[in-house]
Amino acid sequence: MKFLVLHGPNLNLLGRREPEIYGALTLAAVDRLIRDHARLRGVRVECRQSNLEGQLIDWLHGAEREAFDGVVLNPGAFTHYSIAVRDAVAAIDVPVVEVHLSNIHAREPWRHASVIAGVARGQVLGFGPVSYLLGLDALIAVEGVTRENRRAPGGAPRPPGGAPRAAPTRRTRTARAARR
Ligand code: DQA
C-alpha cells in the first residue's frame, strides 16, 4: 500500500508558526514521524507541501494516476473556504482523510466550518502531529477492508464493532460488477 500526505499553506513554517497552537516540531520532523510510522505499519508514504491551491489540486488529481491508495490531507486555511480543493477531493476515487494539528472546533468560530469535511472519507483533528498518524492508520484500515471485500465474493467480513464497509470506489464497483 502506498499513501500520499499533503500539507497545505503555511505548514512549511511549522516549528516557528504559532508554536503554542501548532507545536514545536518542524515540518521535516513531522514528516519523519509520518515516514517512521508508515515503515512500522509496512506501507509506503510520500509527503508533499505547497502553499498553492492549484498545486494541491494537481496532486489530488494525480493521486489516482500515481496509484496512491489514499491521501492524508491537511488543507490548512483552504479547509474553511476552498471550494476548488473540495471539488478536487470529491472528483477522485482515492479516499481522502482530512487532518488538522489543532482542534479547529475549539478555535475561532470561522475555523469551525470545513468545506472539505463533507467529501472527505473522514476527519482527524486536534492531536498535533499524531493526527497525521491516525489519519494514515484509518486509510490503512479502510484499504485493508476494501481489499478483503474484493477477495470475498458475495459478502465480506466487516471490521470489529460493526463499522460500515469502505465506501465503494470505482475500483470496487468494477470488481463487484465483474463478479455478478
Ligand atoms: C490547520 C487549521 C487551520 O485552521 C489553519 O488555517 C492551518 C492549520 C491545523 O492543522 O490545525 O493552517 O489546518
Coordinates of C-alpha atoms and ligand atoms in Angstrom, one line a residue:
M1 CA 0.0 0.0 0.0
K2 CA 1.2 3.5 -0.7
F3 CA -0.2 6.8 0.6
L4 CA 0.2 10.4 -0.1
V5 CA 0.4 13.1 2.7
L6 CA -0.4 16.6 1.6
H7 CA 0.3 19.6 3.8
G8 CA -1.4 22.9 2.7
P9 CA -0.4 26.5 3.1
N10 CA 1.8 27.8 5.9
L11 CA 2.6 24.4 7.2
N12 CA 6.1 24.8 5.9
L13 CA 6.5 27.2 8.8
L14 CA 5.8 24.6 11.5
G15 CA 8.1 24.9 14.4
R16 CA 8.1 28.7 14.4
R17 CA 4.5 29.4 13.4
E18 CA 2.3 29.9 16.5
P19 CA 4.0 27.1 18.4
E20 CA 1.5 27.4 21.2
I21 CA -1.1 26.1 18.7
Y22 CA 0.8 24.0 16.2
G23 CA 3.7 22.7 18.4
A24 CA 7.4 23.0 18.2
L25 CA 8.1 20.3 15.6
T26 CA 9.2 21.5 12.2
L27 CA 7.6 20.1 9.0
A28 CA 10.7 18.0 8.4
A29 CA 10.3 16.5 11.9
V30 CA 6.6 15.8 11.3
D31 CA 7.4 14.2 8.0
R32 CA 10.0 12.0 9.7
L33 CA 7.4 10.9 12.3
I34 CA 5.0 10.0 9.4
R35 CA 7.6 8.1 7.5
D36 CA 8.7 6.2 10.6
H37 CA 5.1 5.3 11.4
A38 CA 4.5 4.2 7.8
R39 CA 7.6 1.9 8.0
L40 CA 6.2 0.4 11.2
R41 CA 2.9 -0.3 9.5
G42 CA 4.7 -1.7 6.4
V43 CA 3.3 0.8 4.0
R44 CA 4.9 3.4 1.7
V45 CA 4.3 7.1 2.2
E46 CA 5.2 10.3 0.3
C47 CA 4.9 13.7 1.9
R48 CA 4.5 16.9 0.0
Q49 CA 3.7 20.5 1.0
S50 CA 2.5 23.5 -1.0
N51 CA 1.2 27.0 -0.3
L52 CA -0.6 26.9 -3.7
E53 CA -4.2 25.8 -4.1
G54 CA -3.6 24.7 -7.7
Q55 CA -0.6 22.6 -6.8
L56 CA -2.6 20.8 -4.1
I57 CA -5.4 20.2 -6.6
D58 CA -3.0 18.8 -9.2
W59 CA -1.5 16.4 -6.6
L60 CA -5.1 15.3 -5.6
H61 CA -5.9 14.6 -9.3
G62 CA -2.6 12.8 -9.7
A63 CA -3.2 10.6 -6.7
E64 CA -5.2 8.1 -8.8
R65 CA -2.7 8.1 -11.7
E66 CA 0.2 7.7 -9.3
A67 CA -1.6 4.7 -7.8
F68 CA -1.9 6.0 -4.2
D69 CA -4.3 4.0 -2.0
G70 CA -5.3 7.1 -0.1
V71 CA -4.5 10.7 0.8
V72 CA -4.0 12.3 4.2
L73 CA -4.8 16.0 3.6
N74 CA -4.2 18.9 5.9
P75 CA -5.7 21.7 3.7
G76 CA -4.6 24.4 6.2
A77 CA -6.7 27.6 5.8
F78 CA -8.1 26.2 2.5
T79 CA -10.2 24.0 4.8
H80 CA -12.5 26.9 5.5
Y81 CA -13.2 28.3 2.1
S82 CA -11.7 26.5 -0.9
I83 CA -14.5 25.0 -3.0
A84 CA -11.8 24.2 -5.6
V85 CA -10.0 21.9 -3.1
R86 CA -13.3 20.4 -2.0
D87 CA -14.3 19.7 -5.6
A88 CA -10.9 18.0 -6.3
V89 CA -11.4 15.8 -3.3
A90 CA -15.0 15.0 -4.5
A91 CA -13.7 14.3 -8.0
I92 CA -11.3 11.5 -7.2
D93 CA -12.0 7.9 -6.2
V94 CA -9.0 7.7 -3.9
P95 CA -10.1 8.1 -0.2
V96 CA -9.0 11.3 1.4
V97 CA -8.8 11.8 5.2
E98 CA -8.8 15.4 6.3
V99 CA -6.5 16.1 9.2
H100 CA -5.6 19.1 11.4
L101 CA -3.0 19.6 14.0
S102 CA -5.3 21.8 16.1
N103 CA -8.9 21.2 17.2
I104 CA -10.5 23.7 14.8
H105 CA -13.8 23.5 16.8
A106 CA -12.1 24.9 19.9
R107 CA -10.8 27.9 18.0
E108 CA -12.3 31.0 16.2
P109 CA -15.9 30.4 15.1
W110 CA -14.9 30.8 11.4
R111 CA -12.5 27.9 11.7
H112 CA -15.3 25.5 12.9
A113 CA -16.6 25.1 9.3
S114 CA -14.8 22.8 6.9
V115 CA -15.9 22.8 3.3
I116 CA -13.8 19.6 2.8
A117 CA -15.4 17.5 5.6
G118 CA -18.5 16.6 3.5
V119 CA -16.5 15.0 0.8
A120 CA -13.6 13.5 2.8
R121 CA -13.7 9.9 3.9
G122 CA -13.3 11.2 7.5
Q123 CA -11.6 13.7 9.7
V124 CA -8.9 13.5 12.4
L125 CA -8.1 16.7 14.3
G126 CA -6.7 18.1 17.5
F127 CA -3.9 15.6 18.2
G128 CA -1.0 17.6 16.9
P129 CA 1.3 15.6 14.5
V130 CA -0.4 12.4 15.8
S131 CA -3.5 13.5 13.7
Y132 CA -1.5 12.5 10.6
L133 CA -0.5 9.1 12.0
L134 CA -4.2 8.4 13.0
G135 CA -5.3 9.5 9.5
L136 CA -2.8 7.1 8.0
D137 CA -4.0 4.3 10.2
A138 CA -7.6 5.0 9.2
L139 CA -6.7 4.8 5.5
I140 CA -4.7 1.6 6.0
A141 CA -7.7 0.0 7.8
V142 CA -10.1 1.2 5.1
E143 CA -7.9 -0.1 2.3
G144 CA -7.5 -3.4 4.2
V145 CA -11.3 -3.8 4.4
T146 CA -11.7 -2.9 0.8
R147 CA -9.2 -5.5 -0.3
E148 CA -10.8 -8.1 2.0
N149 CA -14.2 -7.3 0.4
R150 CA -12.7 -7.8 -3.1
R151 CA -11.3 -11.2 -2.1
A152 CA -14.5 -12.4 -0.5
P153 CA -17.2 -12.8 -3.2
G154 CA -20.8 -12.3 -2.2
G155 CA -20.2 -11.0 1.3
A156 CA -17.4 -9.6 3.2
P157 CA -16.3 -9.6 6.8
R158 CA -17.0 -6.3 8.5
P159 CA -14.5 -4.7 10.8
P160 CA -15.0 -5.3 14.5
G161 CA -17.7 -3.1 16.1
G162 CA -19.9 -3.3 13.0
A163 CA -18.3 -0.3 11.4
P164 CA -19.6 0.4 7.9
R165 CA -17.8 -1.0 4.9
A166 CA -15.5 1.2 3.0
A167 CA -17.4 3.4 0.6
P168 CA -17.5 1.8 -2.9
T169 CA -14.9 3.3 -5.2
R170 CA -14.8 2.9 -9.0
R171 CA -12.4 0.0 -8.5
T172 CA -14.6 -1.8 -6.0
R173 CA -17.7 -1.1 -8.2
T174 CA -15.9 -2.6 -11.2
A175 CA -14.8 -5.6 -9.2
R176 CA -18.3 -6.2 -7.9
A177 CA -19.8 -5.8 -11.4
A178 CA -17.3 -8.4 -12.7
R179 CA -18.4 -10.9 -10.0
R180 CA -22.1 -10.6 -11.0
Ligands
DQA1 C1 -4.8 23.8 10.5 C2 -6.0 24.6 11.0 C3 -6.4 25.7 10.0 O1 -7.5 26.4 10.5 C4 -5.2 26.6 9.8 O2 -5.5 27.6 8.8 C5 -4.0 25.9 9.4 C6 -3.6 24.7 10.1 C7 -4.3 22.7 11.5 O3 -3.6 21.8 11.1 O4 -4.7 22.8 12.7 O5 -3.2 26.4 8.6 O6 -5.2 23.1 9.3

